mmCIF file of C-alpha atoms and ligand atoms in Angstrom:
data_model
loop_
_atom_site.group_PDB
_atom_site.id
_atom_site.type_symbol
_atom_site.label_atom_id
_atom_site.label_comp_id
_atom_site.label_asym_id
_atom_site.label_seq_id
_atom_site.Cartn_x
_atom_site.Cartn_y
_atom_site.Cartn_z
ATOM 1 C CA MET D 279 0.000 0.000 0.000
ATOM 2 C CA THR D 280 1.390 3.414 -0.963
ATOM 3 C CA GLU D 281 1.582 6.357 1.466
ATOM 4 C CA GLN D 282 -1.217 8.038 -0.499
ATOM 5 C CA ASP D 283 -3.449 4.947 -0.162
ATOM 6 C CA LYS D 284 -2.821 4.945 3.596
ATOM 7 C CA ILE D 285 -3.858 8.603 3.834
ATOM 8 C CA LYS D 286 -7.010 7.879 1.785
ATOM 9 C CA GLU D 287 -7.939 4.891 4.006
ATOM 10 C CA ASN D 288 -7.711 7.129 7.059
ATOM 11 C CA ILE D 289 -10.109 9.789 5.782
ATOM 12 C CA PRO D 290 -13.030 9.675 8.246
ATOM 13 C CA THR D 291 -16.275 8.188 6.959
ATOM 14 C CA THR D 292 -18.436 11.152 7.922
ATOM 15 C CA PRO D 293 -21.129 12.231 5.420
ATOM 16 C CA ARG D 294 -20.260 15.092 3.084
ATOM 17 C CA LYS D 295 -21.810 16.800 0.095
ATOM 18 C CA LEU D 296 -19.851 15.847 -3.020
ATOM 19 C CA GLN D 297 -19.924 16.250 -6.773
ATOM 20 C CA LEU D 298 -18.725 13.162 -8.584
ATOM 21 C CA LYS D 299 -18.269 12.523 -12.279
ATOM 22 C CA LEU D 300 -20.080 9.758 -14.183
ATOM 23 C CA LEU D 301 -17.377 7.459 -15.577
ATOM 24 C CA GLU D 302 -19.351 4.588 -17.083
ATOM 25 C CA ARG D 303 -22.882 3.270 -17.657
ATOM 26 C CA LYS D 304 -23.529 -0.457 -18.115
ATOM 27 C CA SER D 305 -26.843 -2.129 -18.963
ATOM 28 C CA HIS D 306 -27.273 -5.708 -17.754
ATOM 29 C CA VAL D 307 -28.443 -7.740 -20.754
ATOM 30 C CA GLY D 308 -31.896 -9.310 -20.444
ATOM 31 C CA THR D 309 -32.880 -7.077 -17.487
ATOM 32 C CA ASP D 310 -33.894 -3.492 -16.803
ATOM 33 C CA ILE D 311 -30.958 -3.077 -14.411
ATOM 34 C CA VAL D 312 -28.266 -0.506 -15.127
ATOM 35 C CA SER D 313 -25.011 0.061 -13.219
ATOM 36 C CA PHE D 314 -23.284 3.429 -13.017
ATOM 37 C CA LYS D 315 -19.671 4.074 -12.067
ATOM 38 C CA PHE D 316 -18.754 7.469 -10.656
ATOM 39 C CA SER D 317 -15.350 8.905 -9.770
ATOM 40 C CA ARG D 318 -14.367 8.598 -6.124
ATOM 41 C CA SER D 319 -12.653 11.978 -5.911
ATOM 42 C CA GLY D 320 -13.617 15.555 -6.758
ATOM 43 C CA ASP D 321 -12.525 17.226 -9.988
ATOM 44 C CA ASN D 322 -9.391 18.793 -8.501
ATOM 45 C CA ASN D 323 -8.724 15.888 -6.156
ATOM 46 C CA ASN D 324 -10.015 18.238 -3.462
ATOM 47 C CA TYR D 325 -11.845 15.363 -1.772
ATOM 48 C CA TYR D 326 -11.961 11.586 -1.744
ATOM 49 C CA LEU D 327 -14.984 9.516 -0.725
ATOM 50 C CA ASN D 328 -14.086 7.076 2.027
ATOM 51 C CA TYR D 329 -16.809 4.706 3.242
ATOM 52 C CA ASN D 330 -17.521 1.360 4.851
ATOM 53 C CA ALA D 331 -18.644 -1.578 2.722
ATOM 54 C CA GLY D 332 -22.475 -1.646 2.794
ATOM 55 C CA GLN D 333 -23.106 2.101 3.152
ATOM 56 C CA TYR D 334 -25.244 4.222 0.838
ATOM 57 C CA ALA D 335 -25.325 7.629 -0.840
ATOM 58 C CA VAL D 336 -28.128 10.112 -1.460
ATOM 59 C CA PHE D 337 -28.150 11.343 -5.058
ATOM 60 C CA ASP D 338 -29.745 14.665 -5.975
ATOM 61 C CA LEU D 339 -30.513 15.037 -9.675
ATOM 62 C CA GLY D 340 -32.557 18.208 -9.202
ATOM 63 C CA THR D 341 -35.613 16.684 -10.951
ATOM 64 C CA LYS D 342 -38.224 19.430 -10.519
ATOM 65 C CA GLU D 343 -41.220 17.750 -12.155
ATOM 66 C CA ASP D 344 -40.893 14.617 -9.959
ATOM 67 C CA PRO D 345 -43.742 14.069 -7.411
ATOM 68 C CA SER D 346 -41.330 11.962 -5.305
ATOM 69 C CA GLY D 347 -38.808 14.828 -5.143
ATOM 70 C CA PRO D 348 -35.273 15.174 -6.541
ATOM 71 C CA ILE D 349 -33.368 12.699 -4.329
ATOM 72 C CA ARG D 350 -32.999 8.917 -4.192
ATOM 73 C CA PHE D 351 -30.929 6.629 -1.999
ATOM 74 C CA PHE D 352 -28.505 4.131 -3.536
ATOM 75 C CA ASN D 353 -26.336 1.624 -1.749
ATOM 76 C CA LEU D 354 -22.757 1.544 -2.928
ATOM 77 C CA ALA D 355 -22.128 -1.765 -4.682
ATOM 78 C CA SER D 356 -18.413 -1.007 -4.888
ATOM 79 C CA SER D 357 -15.972 -1.958 -2.179
ATOM 80 C CA PRO D 358 -13.741 0.600 -0.439
ATOM 81 C CA THR D 359 -10.843 -1.458 -1.854
ATOM 82 C CA GLU D 360 -11.841 -0.324 -5.365
ATOM 83 C CA LYS D 361 -9.803 2.850 -5.248
ATOM 84 C CA ASN D 362 -10.900 4.862 -8.256
ATOM 85 C CA PHE D 363 -14.663 4.566 -8.535
ATOM 86 C CA ILE D 364 -17.930 4.020 -6.742
ATOM 87 C CA LEU D 365 -20.623 1.800 -8.279
ATOM 88 C CA ILE D 366 -24.397 1.887 -7.985
ATOM 89 C CA SER D 367 -26.978 -0.376 -9.648
ATOM 90 C CA THR D 368 -30.669 0.261 -10.094
ATOM 91 C CA ILE D 369 -33.794 -0.728 -11.989
ATOM 92 C CA ILE D 370 -34.531 1.781 -14.708
ATOM 93 C CA ARG D 371 -38.284 2.435 -14.826
ATOM 94 C CA ASP D 372 -40.442 5.036 -16.425
ATOM 95 C CA THR D 373 -40.137 7.421 -13.451
ATOM 96 C CA PRO D 374 -38.745 10.992 -13.704
ATOM 97 C CA PHE D 375 -35.676 10.324 -11.535
ATOM 98 C CA LYS D 376 -34.687 7.101 -13.289
ATOM 99 C CA LYS D 377 -35.222 8.615 -16.738
ATOM 100 C CA LYS D 378 -32.905 11.487 -15.832
ATOM 101 C CA LEU D 379 -30.300 9.175 -14.286
ATOM 102 C CA ASP D 380 -30.343 6.993 -17.385
ATOM 103 C CA SER D 381 -29.900 9.979 -19.697
ATOM 104 C CA LEU D 382 -26.774 11.358 -18.001
ATOM 105 C CA ASN D 383 -23.770 11.599 -20.285
ATOM 106 C CA VAL D 384 -20.399 10.221 -19.225
ATOM 107 C CA GLY D 385 -18.306 13.104 -17.863
ATOM 108 C CA ILE D 386 -21.191 14.939 -16.206
ATOM 109 C CA SER D 387 -20.965 15.592 -12.435
ATOM 110 C CA VAL D 388 -23.805 14.779 -10.048
ATOM 111 C CA LYS D 389 -24.508 15.948 -6.502
ATOM 112 C CA LEU D 390 -24.586 13.420 -3.711
ATOM 113 C CA THR D 391 -24.195 13.102 0.032
ATOM 114 C CA ALA D 392 -22.188 10.149 1.360
ATOM 115 C CA PRO D 393 -21.389 7.954 3.135
ATOM 116 C CA LEU D 394 -24.510 7.112 5.145
ATOM 117 C CA GLY D 395 -25.948 4.082 6.899
ATOM 118 C CA LYS D 396 -25.115 1.431 9.467
ATOM 119 C CA PHE D 397 -25.671 -1.673 7.353
ATOM 120 C CA ILE D 398 -22.038 -2.751 7.593
ATOM 121 C CA LEU D 399 -20.189 -5.961 8.436
ATOM 122 C CA HIS D 400 -19.869 -6.831 12.125
ATOM 123 C CA GLU D 401 -16.383 -6.912 13.589
ATOM 124 C CA ASP D 402 -16.550 -10.184 15.540
ATOM 125 C CA HIS D 403 -15.238 -12.532 12.873
ATOM 126 C CA SER D 404 -15.951 -15.622 14.958
ATOM 127 C CA ARG D 405 -19.581 -15.156 13.903
ATOM 128 C CA ALA D 406 -20.577 -15.866 10.293
ATOM 129 C CA ALA D 407 -22.451 -13.304 8.204
ATOM 130 C CA VAL D 408 -25.535 -14.660 6.465
ATOM 131 C CA PHE D 409 -26.807 -12.416 3.652
ATOM 132 C CA LEU D 410 -30.357 -12.774 2.296
ATOM 133 C CA SER D 411 -31.209 -10.850 -0.864
ATOM 134 C CA GLU D 412 -33.731 -10.768 -3.639
ATOM 135 C CA GLY D 413 -33.132 -9.020 -6.959
ATOM 136 C CA ILE D 414 -31.603 -5.560 -6.706
ATOM 137 C CA GLY D 415 -31.273 -6.030 -2.902
ATOM 138 C CA VAL D 416 -27.950 -7.770 -3.531
ATOM 139 C CA VAL D 417 -26.216 -4.392 -4.062
ATOM 140 C CA PRO D 418 -24.681 -3.842 -0.577
ATOM 141 C CA PHE D 419 -23.647 -7.512 -0.445
ATOM 142 C CA ARG D 420 -21.414 -7.046 -3.480
ATOM 143 C CA SER D 421 -19.653 -4.299 -1.533
ATOM 144 C CA MET D 422 -19.184 -6.424 1.596
ATOM 145 C CA ILE D 423 -18.213 -9.607 -0.281
ATOM 146 C CA LYS D 424 -15.657 -7.831 -2.463
ATOM 147 C CA TYR D 425 -14.257 -6.048 0.606
ATOM 148 C CA ALA D 426 -13.998 -9.221 2.707
ATOM 149 C CA THR D 427 -12.371 -11.048 -0.220
ATOM 150 C CA ASP D 428 -9.863 -8.302 -1.101
ATOM 151 C CA LYS D 429 -8.919 -7.849 2.572
ATOM 152 C CA GLN D 430 -8.918 -11.618 3.183
ATOM 153 C CA LEU D 431 -11.051 -11.113 6.279
ATOM 154 C CA PRO D 432 -11.298 -14.304 8.339
ATOM 155 C CA VAL D 433 -15.090 -14.174 8.408
ATOM 156 C CA ARG D 434 -17.426 -16.857 7.026
ATOM 157 C CA ILE D 435 -19.990 -15.373 4.616
ATOM 158 C CA ILE D 436 -23.022 -17.203 3.224
ATOM 159 C CA LEU D 437 -25.102 -15.380 0.609
ATOM 160 C CA PHE D 438 -28.592 -16.561 -0.378
ATOM 161 C CA ASP D 439 -29.398 -14.681 -3.587
ATOM 162 C CA ALA D 440 -32.906 -15.088 -5.055
ATOM 163 C CA ASN D 441 -33.663 -13.907 -8.590
ATOM 164 C CA ARG D 442 -36.388 -14.399 -11.182
ATOM 165 C CA ASN D 443 -34.057 -15.909 -13.826
ATOM 166 C CA GLN D 444 -30.390 -16.390 -14.711
ATOM 167 C CA ASP D 445 -30.082 -13.029 -16.516
ATOM 168 C CA ASN D 446 -31.162 -11.260 -13.354
ATOM 169 C CA ILE D 447 -28.366 -12.676 -11.191
ATOM 170 C CA LEU D 448 -26.535 -9.399 -10.743
ATOM 171 C CA TYR D 449 -22.705 -9.510 -10.357
ATOM 172 C CA LYS D 450 -22.664 -13.326 -10.832
ATOM 173 C CA GLU D 451 -19.314 -13.359 -12.597
ATOM 174 C CA GLU D 452 -17.697 -11.243 -9.897
ATOM 175 C CA PHE D 453 -19.294 -13.279 -7.121
ATOM 176 C CA ASP D 454 -18.104 -16.548 -8.640
ATOM 177 C CA LYS D 455 -14.582 -15.103 -8.915
ATOM 178 C CA CYS D 456 -14.687 -14.070 -5.243
ATOM 179 C CA ALA D 457 -15.964 -17.531 -4.251
ATOM 180 C CA ASN D 458 -13.024 -19.113 -6.111
ATOM 181 C CA SER D 459 -10.464 -17.069 -4.191
ATOM 182 C CA ASN D 460 -12.237 -16.779 -0.824
ATOM 183 C CA LYS D 461 -12.625 -20.128 0.947
ATOM 184 C CA ASN D 462 -14.806 -18.460 3.608
ATOM 185 C CA LEU D 463 -17.436 -17.505 1.048
ATOM 186 C CA LYS D 464 -20.419 -19.641 0.017
ATOM 187 C CA ILE D 465 -23.043 -18.413 -2.441
ATOM 188 C CA ILE D 466 -26.421 -20.046 -3.004
ATOM 189 C CA TYR D 467 -28.299 -18.734 -6.024
ATOM 190 C CA THR D 468 -31.960 -19.593 -6.315
ATOM 191 C CA LEU D 469 -34.348 -18.842 -9.211
ATOM 192 C CA TYR D 470 -38.077 -18.388 -8.747
ATOM 193 C CA ILE D 471 -39.158 -18.587 -12.396
ATOM 194 C CA HIS D 472 -38.889 -22.055 -13.904
ATOM 195 C CA ASP D 473 -35.782 -22.573 -16.046
ATOM 196 C CA SER D 474 -35.116 -26.103 -17.282
ATOM 197 C CA ASP D 475 -31.377 -25.328 -17.768
ATOM 198 C CA TRP D 476 -30.892 -24.335 -14.143
ATOM 199 C CA LYS D 477 -29.146 -26.875 -11.930
ATOM 200 C CA GLY D 478 -29.160 -24.842 -8.712
ATOM 201 C CA GLU D 479 -31.795 -24.094 -6.078
ATOM 202 C CA ARG D 480 -35.305 -23.123 -7.119
ATOM 203 C CA GLY D 481 -37.937 -20.861 -5.591
ATOM 204 C CA HIS D 482 -37.714 -18.111 -2.997
ATOM 205 C CA ILE D 483 -35.506 -18.381 0.093
ATOM 206 C CA THR D 484 -37.201 -20.776 2.524
ATOM 207 C CA LYS D 485 -36.667 -22.311 5.943
ATOM 208 C CA THR D 486 -35.699 -25.627 4.300
ATOM 209 C CA MET D 487 -33.095 -23.885 2.153
ATOM 210 C CA VAL D 488 -31.518 -21.996 5.052
ATOM 211 C CA ASN D 489 -31.468 -25.176 7.166
ATOM 212 C CA LYS D 490 -29.817 -27.070 4.311
ATOM 213 C CA TYR D 491 -26.791 -24.737 4.046
ATOM 214 C CA LEU D 492 -26.224 -23.509 7.607
ATOM 215 C CA SER D 493 -24.591 -25.656 10.276
ATOM 216 C CA SER D 494 -26.195 -25.622 13.710
ATOM 217 C CA THR D 495 -23.371 -23.352 14.978
ATOM 218 C CA GLU D 496 -23.957 -20.928 12.113
ATOM 219 C CA MET D 497 -27.677 -20.933 12.870
ATOM 220 C CA TYR D 498 -26.935 -20.321 16.535
ATOM 221 C CA ASN D 499 -24.463 -17.428 16.297
ATOM 222 C CA SER D 500 -24.433 -15.842 12.807
ATOM 223 C CA ILE D 501 -25.444 -12.259 12.138
ATOM 224 C CA PHE D 502 -28.200 -12.190 9.490
ATOM 225 C CA TYR D 503 -28.410 -9.343 6.967
ATOM 226 C CA ILE D 504 -31.510 -8.792 4.805
ATOM 227 C CA CYS D 505 -31.737 -6.378 1.905
ATOM 228 C CA GLY D 506 -34.547 -5.759 -0.549
ATOM 229 C CA ALA D 507 -37.941 -4.122 -1.055
ATOM 230 C CA PRO D 508 -40.195 -3.682 2.031
ATOM 231 C CA GLY D 509 -42.318 -6.778 1.250
ATOM 232 C CA MET D 510 -39.236 -8.997 0.990
ATOM 233 C CA ILE D 511 -37.834 -7.611 4.268
ATOM 234 C CA ASN D 512 -41.075 -8.481 6.089
ATOM 235 C CA THR D 513 -41.129 -11.998 4.632
ATOM 236 C CA MET D 514 -37.475 -12.643 5.542
ATOM 237 C CA ARG D 515 -37.888 -11.230 9.059
ATOM 238 C CA LYS D 516 -40.775 -13.621 9.622
ATOM 239 C CA LEU D 517 -38.744 -16.514 8.209
ATOM 240 C CA LEU D 518 -35.806 -15.761 10.501
ATOM 241 C CA GLN D 519 -37.615 -14.747 13.678
ATOM 242 C CA VAL D 520 -40.728 -16.922 13.625
ATOM 243 C CA ASP D 521 -39.771 -19.973 11.540
ATOM 244 C CA LEU D 522 -36.100 -20.250 12.523
ATOM 245 C CA GLY D 523 -36.149 -18.648 15.989
ATOM 246 C CA ILE D 524 -33.335 -16.152 15.316
ATOM 247 C CA PRO D 525 -33.474 -13.321 17.875
ATOM 248 C CA LYS D 526 -33.959 -9.858 16.382
ATOM 249 C CA GLU D 527 -30.636 -8.697 17.895
ATOM 250 C CA ARG D 528 -28.886 -10.906 15.294
ATOM 251 C CA ILE D 529 -30.864 -9.536 12.332
ATOM 252 C CA MET D 530 -29.959 -6.399 10.390
ATOM 253 C CA ALA D 531 -32.022 -5.041 7.520
ATOM 254 C CA GLU D 532 -31.598 -2.443 4.785
ATOM 255 C CA GLU D 533 -34.990 -1.617 3.333
ATOM 256 C CA PHE D 534 -35.150 -0.257 -0.212
ATOM 257 C CA SER D 535 -38.213 1.846 0.591
ATOM 258 C CA GLY D 536 -39.412 3.437 -2.638
ATOM 259 C CA TYR D 537 -39.902 0.069 -4.352
HETATM 260 C C1 LIG K 33 -31.297 3.076 2.266
HETATM 261 C C2 LIG K 33 -31.815 2.838 0.868
HETATM 262 C C3 LIG K 33 -30.987 2.295 -0.084
HETATM 263 C C4 LIG K 33 -31.431 2.065 -1.388
HETATM 264 N N1 LIG K 33 -30.580 1.507 -2.304
HETATM 265 C C5 LIG K 33 -31.021 1.253 -3.547
HETATM 266 C C6 LIG K 33 -30.159 0.659 -4.529
HETATM 267 O O1 LIG K 33 -28.985 0.360 -4.279
HETATM 268 N N2 LIG K 33 -30.674 0.430 -5.767
HETATM 269 C C7 LIG K 33 -31.962 0.770 -6.096
HETATM 270 O O2 LIG K 33 -32.368 0.536 -7.221
HETATM 271 N N3 LIG K 33 -32.786 1.343 -5.208
HETATM 272 C C8 LIG K 33 -32.344 1.602 -3.949
HETATM 273 N N4 LIG K 33 -33.202 2.204 -3.055
HETATM 274 C C9 LIG K 33 -34.520 2.669 -3.505
HETATM 275 C C10 LIG K 33 -34.366 3.986 -4.319
HETATM 276 O O3 LIG K 33 -33.899 5.042 -3.498
HETATM 277 C C11 LIG K 33 -35.663 4.413 -5.008
HETATM 278 O O4 LIG K 33 -36.629 4.716 -4.066
HETATM 279 C C12 LIG K 33 -36.194 3.335 -5.936
HETATM 280 O O5 LIG K 33 -35.178 2.984 -6.831
HETATM 281 C C13 LIG K 33 -37.417 3.821 -6.701
HETATM 282 O O6 LIG K 33 -37.134 5.037 -7.320
HETATM 283 P P1 LIG K 33 -37.961 5.561 -8.589
HETATM 284 O O7 LIG K 33 -37.456 6.927 -8.873
HETATM 285 O O8 LIG K 33 -37.906 4.539 -9.680
HETATM 286 O O9 LIG K 33 -39.438 5.532 -8.049
HETATM 287 P P2 LIG K 33 -40.416 6.752 -7.751
HETATM 288 O O10 LIG K 33 -40.460 7.724 -8.872
HETATM 289 O O11 LIG K 33 -40.050 7.294 -6.408
HETATM 290 O O12 LIG K 33 -41.764 5.951 -7.718
HETATM 291 C C14 LIG K 33 -42.676 6.137 -6.719
HETATM 292 C C15 LIG K 33 -43.572 4.923 -6.612
HETATM 293 O O13 LIG K 33 -44.227 4.674 -7.856
HETATM 294 C C16 LIG K 33 -44.432 3.288 -8.047
HETATM 295 N N5 LIG K 33 -43.904 2.873 -9.389
HETATM 296 C C17 LIG K 33 -43.477 3.719 -10.322
HETATM 297 N N6 LIG K 33 -43.098 3.051 -11.422
HETATM 298 C C18 LIG K 33 -43.275 1.742 -11.189
HETATM 299 C C19 LIG K 33 -43.047 0.568 -11.945
HETATM 300 N N7 LIG K 33 -42.583 0.594 -13.186
HETATM 301 N N8 LIG K 33 -43.327 -0.629 -11.349
HETATM 302 C C20 LIG K 33 -43.801 -0.672 -10.107
HETATM 303 N N9 LIG K 33 -44.053 0.421 -9.352
HETATM 304 C C21 LIG K 33 -43.787 1.622 -9.877
HETATM 305 C C22 LIG K 33 -43.736 2.593 -6.907
HETATM 306 O O14 LIG K 33 -44.715 2.219 -5.968
HETATM 307 C C23 LIG K 33 -42.836 3.636 -6.283
HETATM 308 O O15 LIG K 33 -42.729 3.465 -4.900
HETATM 309 C C24 LIG K 33 -32.759 2.421 -1.744
HETATM 310 C C25 LIG K 33 -33.607 3.005 -0.782
HETATM 311 C C26 LIG K 33 -33.137 3.200 0.502
HETATM 312 C C27 LIG K 33 -34.066 3.828 1.515
#
């Protein structure tokens, strides 16, 4: 690590108003999901965004005609170990904010406030982290998985990632690469629309599925993280608390309210 990297890592993670440049836009084939990469530093290198894996940013596109207002929240899918960019991913719909976001040209700067949020990895690495996501809810888990893998953190991570079909498995290539190099990482993909080519798990995340992949120790002491739309959060909370008897102190949730 260079001296400059060390200085950057030590920048406090307190929220600030920033203007960051759009570097790249990538559509995910077969889905309505688009990922956007922004610079991590200001135009004159006058600031650098430091954050914890799993945090989010508030983007302000100044959309005046939007009944929901000009701001939206986006979790950072990038890991703090990715030095030169931040990454967000979202579903592009026919809403004023998303239309504006999707029309931004590379090179344009946008206003945002970051970093925010407490949905970050626990520090006691003797406890596993169990991530439960559906669809776009996988965003903060890319950040945490990439971070844990790059830093070789000695923490067991088990991701249950439910999607409608194979095209919708966001970041699959990157996740599979992480799983190949990180022996502490286990990923279970499950599809809830029938696909005869699919050899993996099928359906939504269920009690049977969680029981199948977690040891009794992992069930007893893991920290569970849920991320997704409000309906999914409620379903997963019920699954964990009522069906599996996990106390709420071991459950953390990031709700994508607005979906
Ligand atoms: C902490 C936090 C983190 C978040 N992180 C992410 C993230 O990483 N990625 C992400 O994509 N989102 C994230 N969200 C949600 C995000 O901020 C937006 O609220 C969401 O993307 C919807 O924005 P919109 O502009 O499309 O909807 P709006 O314009 O705000 O739409 C308002 C309402 O209209 C309805 N609606 C409009 N169009 C449709 C449609 N085509 N289908 C169904 N219903 C529709 C919905 O009920 C919606 O609630 C996060 C939210 C929070 C609170």
